[in-house]
Coordinates of C-alpha atoms in Angstrom, one line a residue:
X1 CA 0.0 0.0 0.0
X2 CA 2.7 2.2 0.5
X3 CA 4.1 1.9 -2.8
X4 CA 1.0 3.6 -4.0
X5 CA 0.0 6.0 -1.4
X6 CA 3.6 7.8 -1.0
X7 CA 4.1 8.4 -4.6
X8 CA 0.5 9.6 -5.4
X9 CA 0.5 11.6 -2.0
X10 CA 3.5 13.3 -3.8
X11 CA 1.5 13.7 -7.1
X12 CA -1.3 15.1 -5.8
X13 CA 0.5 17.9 -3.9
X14 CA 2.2 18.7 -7.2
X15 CA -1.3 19.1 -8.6
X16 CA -1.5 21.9 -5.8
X17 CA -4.1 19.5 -4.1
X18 CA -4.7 21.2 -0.4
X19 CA -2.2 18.5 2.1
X20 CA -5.4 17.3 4.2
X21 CA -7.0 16.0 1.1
X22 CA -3.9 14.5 -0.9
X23 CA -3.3 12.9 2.4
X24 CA -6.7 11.2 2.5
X25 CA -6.9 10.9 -1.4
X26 CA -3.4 8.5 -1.8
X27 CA -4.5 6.4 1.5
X28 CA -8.0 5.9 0.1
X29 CA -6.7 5.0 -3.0
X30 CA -3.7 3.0 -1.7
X31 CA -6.3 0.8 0.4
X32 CA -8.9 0.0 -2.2
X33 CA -6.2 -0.8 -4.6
X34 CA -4.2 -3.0 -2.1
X35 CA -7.3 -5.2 -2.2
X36 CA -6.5 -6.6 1.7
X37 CA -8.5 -4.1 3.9
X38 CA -11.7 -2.6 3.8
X39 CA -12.1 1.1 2.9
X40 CA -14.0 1.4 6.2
X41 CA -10.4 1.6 7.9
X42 CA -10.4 4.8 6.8
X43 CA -13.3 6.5 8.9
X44 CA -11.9 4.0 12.1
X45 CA -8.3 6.0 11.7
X46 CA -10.0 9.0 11.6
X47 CA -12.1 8.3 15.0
X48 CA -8.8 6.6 16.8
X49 CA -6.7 9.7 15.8
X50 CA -8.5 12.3 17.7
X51 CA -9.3 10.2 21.1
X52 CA -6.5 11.0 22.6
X53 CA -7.0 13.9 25.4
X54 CA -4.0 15.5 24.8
X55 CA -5.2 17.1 21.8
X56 CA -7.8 18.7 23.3
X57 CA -5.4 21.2 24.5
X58 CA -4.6 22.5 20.9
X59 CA -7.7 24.3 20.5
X60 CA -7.4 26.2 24.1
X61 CA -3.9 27.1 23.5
X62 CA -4.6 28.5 19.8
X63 CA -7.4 30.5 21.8
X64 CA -5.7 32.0 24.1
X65 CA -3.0 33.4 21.8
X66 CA -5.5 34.7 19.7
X67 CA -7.3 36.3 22.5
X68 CA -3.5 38.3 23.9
X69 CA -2.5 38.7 20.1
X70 CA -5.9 40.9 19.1
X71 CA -5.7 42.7 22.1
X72 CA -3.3 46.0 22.9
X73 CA -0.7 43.7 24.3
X74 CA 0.4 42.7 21.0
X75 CA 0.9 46.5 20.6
X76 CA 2.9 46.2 23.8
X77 CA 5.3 43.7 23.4
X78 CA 6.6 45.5 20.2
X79 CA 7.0 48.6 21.9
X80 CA 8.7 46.7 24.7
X81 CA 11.0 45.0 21.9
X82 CA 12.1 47.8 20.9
X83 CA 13.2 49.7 23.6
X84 CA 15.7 46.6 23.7
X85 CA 16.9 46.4 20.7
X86 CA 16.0 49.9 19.2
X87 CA 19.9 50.9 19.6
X88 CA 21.3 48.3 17.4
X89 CA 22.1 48.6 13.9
X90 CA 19.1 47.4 11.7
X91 CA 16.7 48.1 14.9
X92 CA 13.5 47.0 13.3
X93 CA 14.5 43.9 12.1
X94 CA 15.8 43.1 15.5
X95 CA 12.8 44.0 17.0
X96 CA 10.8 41.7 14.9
X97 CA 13.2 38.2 15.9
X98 CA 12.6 40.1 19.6
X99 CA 9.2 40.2 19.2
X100 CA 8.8 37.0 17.9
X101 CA 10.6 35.7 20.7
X102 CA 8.4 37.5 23.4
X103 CA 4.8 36.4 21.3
X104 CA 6.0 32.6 21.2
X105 CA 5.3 32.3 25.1
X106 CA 2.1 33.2 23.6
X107 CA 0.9 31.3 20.5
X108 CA 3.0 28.7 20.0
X109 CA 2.3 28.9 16.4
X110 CA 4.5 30.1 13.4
X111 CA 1.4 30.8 11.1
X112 CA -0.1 33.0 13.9
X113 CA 3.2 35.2 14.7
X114 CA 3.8 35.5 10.7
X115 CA 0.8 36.8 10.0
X116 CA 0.2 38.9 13.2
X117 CA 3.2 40.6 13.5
X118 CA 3.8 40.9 9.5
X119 CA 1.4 42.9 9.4
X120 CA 2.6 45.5 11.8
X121 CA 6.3 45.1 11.5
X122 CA 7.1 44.2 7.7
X123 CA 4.7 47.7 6.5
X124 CA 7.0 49.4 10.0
X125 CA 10.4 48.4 8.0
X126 CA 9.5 49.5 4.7
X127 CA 8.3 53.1 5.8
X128 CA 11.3 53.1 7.3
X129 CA 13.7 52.5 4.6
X130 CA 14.0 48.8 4.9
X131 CA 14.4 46.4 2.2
X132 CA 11.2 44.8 1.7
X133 CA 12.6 41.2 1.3
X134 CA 14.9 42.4 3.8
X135 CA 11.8 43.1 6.2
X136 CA 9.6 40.0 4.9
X137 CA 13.2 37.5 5.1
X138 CA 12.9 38.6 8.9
X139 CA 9.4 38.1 9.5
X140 CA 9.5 34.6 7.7
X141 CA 12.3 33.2 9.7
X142 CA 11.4 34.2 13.1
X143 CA 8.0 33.8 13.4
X144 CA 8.6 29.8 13.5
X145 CA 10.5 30.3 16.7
X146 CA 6.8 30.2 18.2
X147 CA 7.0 26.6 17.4
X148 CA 10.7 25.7 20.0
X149 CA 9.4 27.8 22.4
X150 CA 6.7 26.6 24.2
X151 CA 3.9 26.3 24.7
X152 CA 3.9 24.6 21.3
X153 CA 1.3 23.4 19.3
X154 CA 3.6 21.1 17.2
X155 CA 5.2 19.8 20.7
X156 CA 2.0 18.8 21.9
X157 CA 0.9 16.7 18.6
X158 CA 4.8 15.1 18.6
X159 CA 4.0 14.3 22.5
X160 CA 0.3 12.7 21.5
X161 CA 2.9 10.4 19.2
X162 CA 5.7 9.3 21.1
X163 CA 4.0 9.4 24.5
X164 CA 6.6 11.6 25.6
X165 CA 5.7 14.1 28.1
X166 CA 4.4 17.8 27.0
X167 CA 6.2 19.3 30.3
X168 CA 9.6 18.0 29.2
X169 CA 9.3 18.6 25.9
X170 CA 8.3 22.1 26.4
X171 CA 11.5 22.2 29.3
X172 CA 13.8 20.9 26.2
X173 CA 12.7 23.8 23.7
X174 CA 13.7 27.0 25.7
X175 CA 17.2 26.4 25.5
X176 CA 17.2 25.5 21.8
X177 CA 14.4 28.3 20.7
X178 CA 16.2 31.0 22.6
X179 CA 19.3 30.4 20.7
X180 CA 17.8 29.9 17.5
X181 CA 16.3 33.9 18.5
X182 CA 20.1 34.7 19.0
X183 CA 21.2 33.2 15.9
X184 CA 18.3 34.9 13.7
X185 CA 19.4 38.6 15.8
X186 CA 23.3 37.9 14.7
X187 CA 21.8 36.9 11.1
X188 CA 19.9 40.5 11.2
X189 CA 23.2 42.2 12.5
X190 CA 25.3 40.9 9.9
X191 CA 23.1 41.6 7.2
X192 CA 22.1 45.6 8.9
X193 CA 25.7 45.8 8.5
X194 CA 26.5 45.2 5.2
X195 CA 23.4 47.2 3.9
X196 CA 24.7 50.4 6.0
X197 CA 20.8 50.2 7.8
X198 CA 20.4 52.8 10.1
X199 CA 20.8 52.7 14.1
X200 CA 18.9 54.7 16.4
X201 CA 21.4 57.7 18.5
X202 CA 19.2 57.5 21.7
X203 CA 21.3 56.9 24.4
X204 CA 20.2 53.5 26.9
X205 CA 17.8 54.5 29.6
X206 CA 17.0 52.0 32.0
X207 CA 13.9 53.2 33.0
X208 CA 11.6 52.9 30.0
X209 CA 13.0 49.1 29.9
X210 CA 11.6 48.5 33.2
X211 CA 7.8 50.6 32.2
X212 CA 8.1 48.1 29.3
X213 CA 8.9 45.0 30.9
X214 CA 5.8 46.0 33.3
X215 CA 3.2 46.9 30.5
X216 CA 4.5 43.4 28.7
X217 CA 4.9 41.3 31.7
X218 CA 1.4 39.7 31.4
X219 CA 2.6 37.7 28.0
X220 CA 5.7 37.2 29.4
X221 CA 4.3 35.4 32.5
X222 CA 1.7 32.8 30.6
X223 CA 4.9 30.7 29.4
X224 CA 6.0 30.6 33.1
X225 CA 2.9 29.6 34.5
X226 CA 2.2 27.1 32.1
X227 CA 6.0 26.1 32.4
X228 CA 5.7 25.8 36.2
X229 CA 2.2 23.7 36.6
X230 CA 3.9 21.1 33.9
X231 CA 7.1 20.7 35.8
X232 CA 4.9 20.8 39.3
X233 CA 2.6 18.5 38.2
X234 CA 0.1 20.5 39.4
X235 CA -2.1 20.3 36.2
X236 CA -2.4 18.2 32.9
X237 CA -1.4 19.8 29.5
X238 CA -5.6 20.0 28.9
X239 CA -6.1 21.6 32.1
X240 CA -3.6 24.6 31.9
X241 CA -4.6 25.1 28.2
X242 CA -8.0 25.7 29.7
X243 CA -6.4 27.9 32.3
X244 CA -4.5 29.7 29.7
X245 CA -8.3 30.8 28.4
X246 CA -9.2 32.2 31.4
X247 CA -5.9 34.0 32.0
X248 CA -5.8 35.6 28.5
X249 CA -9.9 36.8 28.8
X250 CA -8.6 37.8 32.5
X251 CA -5.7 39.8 31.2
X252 CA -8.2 41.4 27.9
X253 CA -11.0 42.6 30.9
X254 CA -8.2 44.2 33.0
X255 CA -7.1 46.4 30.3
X256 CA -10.4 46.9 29.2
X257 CA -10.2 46.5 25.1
X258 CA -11.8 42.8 25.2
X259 CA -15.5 43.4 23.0
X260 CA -18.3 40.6 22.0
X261 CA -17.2 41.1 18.6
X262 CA -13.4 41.2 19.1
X263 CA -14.2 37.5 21.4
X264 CA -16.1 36.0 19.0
X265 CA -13.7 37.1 16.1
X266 CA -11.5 35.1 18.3
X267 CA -13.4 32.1 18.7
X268 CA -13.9 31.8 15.0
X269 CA -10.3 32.4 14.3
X270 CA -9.2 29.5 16.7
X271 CA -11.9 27.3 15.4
X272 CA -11.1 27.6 12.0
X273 CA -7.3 26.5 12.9
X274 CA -8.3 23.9 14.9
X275 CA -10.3 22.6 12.8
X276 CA -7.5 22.8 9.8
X277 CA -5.0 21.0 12.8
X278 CA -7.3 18.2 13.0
X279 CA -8.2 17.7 9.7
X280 CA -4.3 16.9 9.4
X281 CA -4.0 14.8 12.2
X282 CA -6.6 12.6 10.9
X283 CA -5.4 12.4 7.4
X284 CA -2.0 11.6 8.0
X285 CA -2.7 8.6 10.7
X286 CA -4.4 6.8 7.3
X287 CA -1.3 7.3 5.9
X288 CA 0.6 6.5 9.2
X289 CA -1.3 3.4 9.6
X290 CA -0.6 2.5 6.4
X291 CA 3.2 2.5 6.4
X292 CA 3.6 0.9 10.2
X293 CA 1.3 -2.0 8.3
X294 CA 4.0 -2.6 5.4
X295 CA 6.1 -2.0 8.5
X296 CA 8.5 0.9 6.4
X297 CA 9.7 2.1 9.8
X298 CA 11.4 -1.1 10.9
X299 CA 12.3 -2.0 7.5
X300 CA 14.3 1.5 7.4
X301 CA 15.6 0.8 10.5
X302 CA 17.5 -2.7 9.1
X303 CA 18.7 -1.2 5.9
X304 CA 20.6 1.6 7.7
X305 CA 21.9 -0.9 10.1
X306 CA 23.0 -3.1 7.4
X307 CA 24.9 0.1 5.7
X308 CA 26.8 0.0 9.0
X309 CA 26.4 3.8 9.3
X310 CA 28.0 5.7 12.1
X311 CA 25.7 7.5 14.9
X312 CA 27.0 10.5 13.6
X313 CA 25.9 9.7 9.9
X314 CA 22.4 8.5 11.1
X315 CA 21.9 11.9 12.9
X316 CA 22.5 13.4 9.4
X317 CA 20.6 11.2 7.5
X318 CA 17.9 12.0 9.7
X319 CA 17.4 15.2 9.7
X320 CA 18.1 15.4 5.5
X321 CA 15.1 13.2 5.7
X322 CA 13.2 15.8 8.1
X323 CA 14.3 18.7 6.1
X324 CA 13.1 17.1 2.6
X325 CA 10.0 16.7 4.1
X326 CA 9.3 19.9 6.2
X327 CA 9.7 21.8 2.6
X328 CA 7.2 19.9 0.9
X329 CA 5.0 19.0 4.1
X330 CA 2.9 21.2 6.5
X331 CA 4.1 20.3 9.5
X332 CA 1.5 19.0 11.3
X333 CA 1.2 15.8 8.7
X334 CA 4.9 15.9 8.7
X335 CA 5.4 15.0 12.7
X336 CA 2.5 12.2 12.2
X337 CA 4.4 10.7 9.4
X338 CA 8.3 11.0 10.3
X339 CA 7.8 10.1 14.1
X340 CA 7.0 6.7 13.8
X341 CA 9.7 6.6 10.9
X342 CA 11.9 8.5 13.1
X343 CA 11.3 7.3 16.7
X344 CA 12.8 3.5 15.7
X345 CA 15.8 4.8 14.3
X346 CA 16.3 7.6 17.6
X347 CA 15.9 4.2 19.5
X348 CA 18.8 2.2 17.7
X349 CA 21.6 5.0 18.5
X350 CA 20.7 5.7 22.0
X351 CA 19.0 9.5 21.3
X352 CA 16.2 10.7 23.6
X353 CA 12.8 11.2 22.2
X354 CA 13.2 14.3 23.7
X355 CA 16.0 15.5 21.4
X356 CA 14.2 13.8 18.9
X357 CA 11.1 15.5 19.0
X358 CA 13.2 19.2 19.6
X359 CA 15.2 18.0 16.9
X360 CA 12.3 17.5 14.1
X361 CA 10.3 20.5 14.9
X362 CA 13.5 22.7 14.2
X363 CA 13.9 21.1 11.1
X364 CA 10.6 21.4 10.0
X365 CA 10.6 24.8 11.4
X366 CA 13.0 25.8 8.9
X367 CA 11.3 24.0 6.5
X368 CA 8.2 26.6 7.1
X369 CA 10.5 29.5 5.1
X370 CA 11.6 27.0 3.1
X371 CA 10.0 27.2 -0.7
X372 CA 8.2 25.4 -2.0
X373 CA 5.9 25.3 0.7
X374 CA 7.2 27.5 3.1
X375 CA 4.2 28.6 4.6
X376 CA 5.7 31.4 6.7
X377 CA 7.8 32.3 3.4
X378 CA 4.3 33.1 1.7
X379 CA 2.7 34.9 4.7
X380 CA 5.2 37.2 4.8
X381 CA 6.2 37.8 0.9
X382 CA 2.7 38.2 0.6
X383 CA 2.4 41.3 3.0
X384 CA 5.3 42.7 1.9
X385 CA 4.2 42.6 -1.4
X386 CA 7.4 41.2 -3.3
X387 CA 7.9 37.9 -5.1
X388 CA 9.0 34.5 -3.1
X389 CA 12.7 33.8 -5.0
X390 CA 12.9 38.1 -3.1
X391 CA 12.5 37.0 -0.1
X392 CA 14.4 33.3 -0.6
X393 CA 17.1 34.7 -1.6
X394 CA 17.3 37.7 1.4
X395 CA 16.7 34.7 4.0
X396 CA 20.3 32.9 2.7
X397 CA 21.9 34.0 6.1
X398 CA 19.3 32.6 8.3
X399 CA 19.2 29.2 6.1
X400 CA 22.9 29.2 7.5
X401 CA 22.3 30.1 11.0
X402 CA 19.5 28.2 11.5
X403 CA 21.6 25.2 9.9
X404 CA 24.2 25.7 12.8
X405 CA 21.7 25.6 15.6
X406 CA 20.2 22.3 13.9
X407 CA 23.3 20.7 14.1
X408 CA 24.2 22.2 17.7
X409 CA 20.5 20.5 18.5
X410 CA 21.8 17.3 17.0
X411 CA 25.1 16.6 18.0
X412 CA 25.2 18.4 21.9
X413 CA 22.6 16.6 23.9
X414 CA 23.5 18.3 26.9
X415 CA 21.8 21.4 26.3
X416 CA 18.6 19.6 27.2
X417 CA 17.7 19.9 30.1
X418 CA 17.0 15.3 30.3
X419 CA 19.7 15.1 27.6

């Protein structure tokens, strides 16, 4: 069955088919055609997909970034950025990777921060002299590091896979997302630099950091509280998305710019990406089931043992493997697929699932300003209204930082906190 599904799968997004579909198209066709299970298998994957109760945090976590995104904190946090990074050369790009930085404690998803925050920051850059493939470059590469730091959506749905716990997952991605935010700020830097940008004469003053730390500091704690009843154990992932809800409607009343219209704009907006999330979900487990039934993930597992590859040359083969895939695949249907592909091989050189599972959401990460697919790539070329081979071409320097905090991800274990 696999034979068939894979290769059509491929076909069908060629044909510019929408993922959830070609998914559900090549299994479908790859079942009836194998003639040895009923095409009823289909709707029982579908049903066995969403019982687990971990993903019933995805929906309250999308919710609750979209209720502190649409409010005036959004509006807050960028000011706050700025009054960090407004002194260096090329400011507002470095305020956008700081901005991203500060908003993934509050997504947790690449899609949202592009989009959000392009649409403030990317128009900021180019009334301000910026480069617009410069400005969209930025925005496409930064906004995915709402997927390392946590609370991530992508984390959770690896977790629902590998039975690995959310809490340490989310521990493992701080370290790695933090430096991936330091690598895309030395990319920015490096690039201002070059281009002559300009730099802001106002001299440090610590007080307006502080006022800005304050008006920001509701964001900034929901990553910490969340962080802190995981590692307590004092609630499940399910229960402090819900809590995450009620924090981000208690935060909207306090400042007072939370209206019927702006909460059900909300709830519509998470719904809809909900619903997208687990239309993936239940796609690709067809086509998961189908490849752990022709058993492809042990079978890869013997033919790179019988290569007689290194560790070291697994690692590499791995994530060339993850990369492929994360620019051709969304990454939701991506984890679904590669983890039970992956997980085996993880298992036969000793690597923790928890390095695993940081290390294939950084490589599909990248894979989201990554053409052809790159979804974050679009997003942002689209708002800064220049072409995508514009923009691909301005985000070389962050293809080769974010390649050197892959393979720091990869090869130094001990940056994780279980590593």
């Amino acid at each position: 069955m696999t034979v068939i599904a894979l290769p059509l799968f491929l076909l069908l997004l060629v044909m510019a088919l929408p993922v959830g579909y070609a998914l559900l198209g090549a299994s479908s066709i790859g079942i009836v055609l194998s003639g040895s299970y009923p095409l009823s298998i289909v709707a029982q994957r579908f049903f066995d997909a969403t019982q687990s109760s971990l993903l019933l945090a995805i929906p309250f976590f999308i919710l609750a970034g979209e209720l502190l995104i649409a409010g005036t904190l959004g509006q807050r946090i960028i000011h706050f950025a700025g009054i960090l990074v407004g002194r260096v050369r090329g400011a507002l790009g470095q305020v956008s990777v700081v901005t991203s930085m500060l908003f993934a404690g509050v997504s947790g998803s690449a899609v949202a921060d592009a989009s959000a925050l392009g649409s403030v920051l990317i128009p900021w850059q180019k009334r301000e002299g910026y480069p617009a493939p410069f400005a969209a470059a930025v925005n496409s590469a930064s906004s995915v590091i709402g997927v390392i730091i946590p609370p991530s959506i992508p984390l959770i749905i690896y977790s629902s896979v590998s039975q690995v716990s959310v809490g340490a997952l989310f521990l493992a991605g701080i370290v790695p997302g933090f430096i991936f935010g330091a690598a895309s700020l030395a990319a920015v830097y490096l690039i201002a630099r070059r281009g002559n940008f300009p730099r802001s004469d106002q001299p440090f003053a610590f007080g307006p950091v502080v006022r800005g730390f304050i008006a920001s500091l509701p964001a900034l704690l929901m990553p910490v509280i969340i962080l802190g009843a995981l590692i307590g154990g004092i609630a499940t992932p399910t229960e402090i998305s819900v809590v995450a809800v009620f924090y981000a409607l208690i935060v909207r009343l306090c400042y007072r710019d939370l209206t019927p219209r702006g909460l059900l704009g909300s709830i519509l907006s998470a719904g809809q990406a909900t619903g997208a999330v687990l239309l993936l979900i239940m796609a690709s487990s067809v086509l998961g089931w189908i490849m752990t039934v022709d058993q492809l993930p042990s079978r890869l597992v013997d033919f790179i043992n019988a290569l007689g590859l290194t560790d070291v040359l697994v690692v590499l083969f791995m994530n060339l493997l993850m990369l492929v895939d994360g620019a051709v695949i969304d990454m939701t249907p991506a984890i679904l697929l590669l983890a039970p592909i992956m997980i085996p091989l993880a298992e036969s050189i000793d690597m923790s699932l928890i390095q695993l599972g940081i290390m294939m959401v950084l490589n599909l990460a990248i894979g989201l300003f990554t053409p052809p697919v790159g979804t974050t790539l679009f997003i942002s070329s689209s708002i800064a209204g220049v072409r995508i081979e514009q923009t691909a071409r301005a985000l070389v320097p962050f293809y080769i930082f974010a390649l050197l905090v892959l393979m720091l991800v990869s090869y130094v274990p001990a940056i994780f906190p279980a590593g």
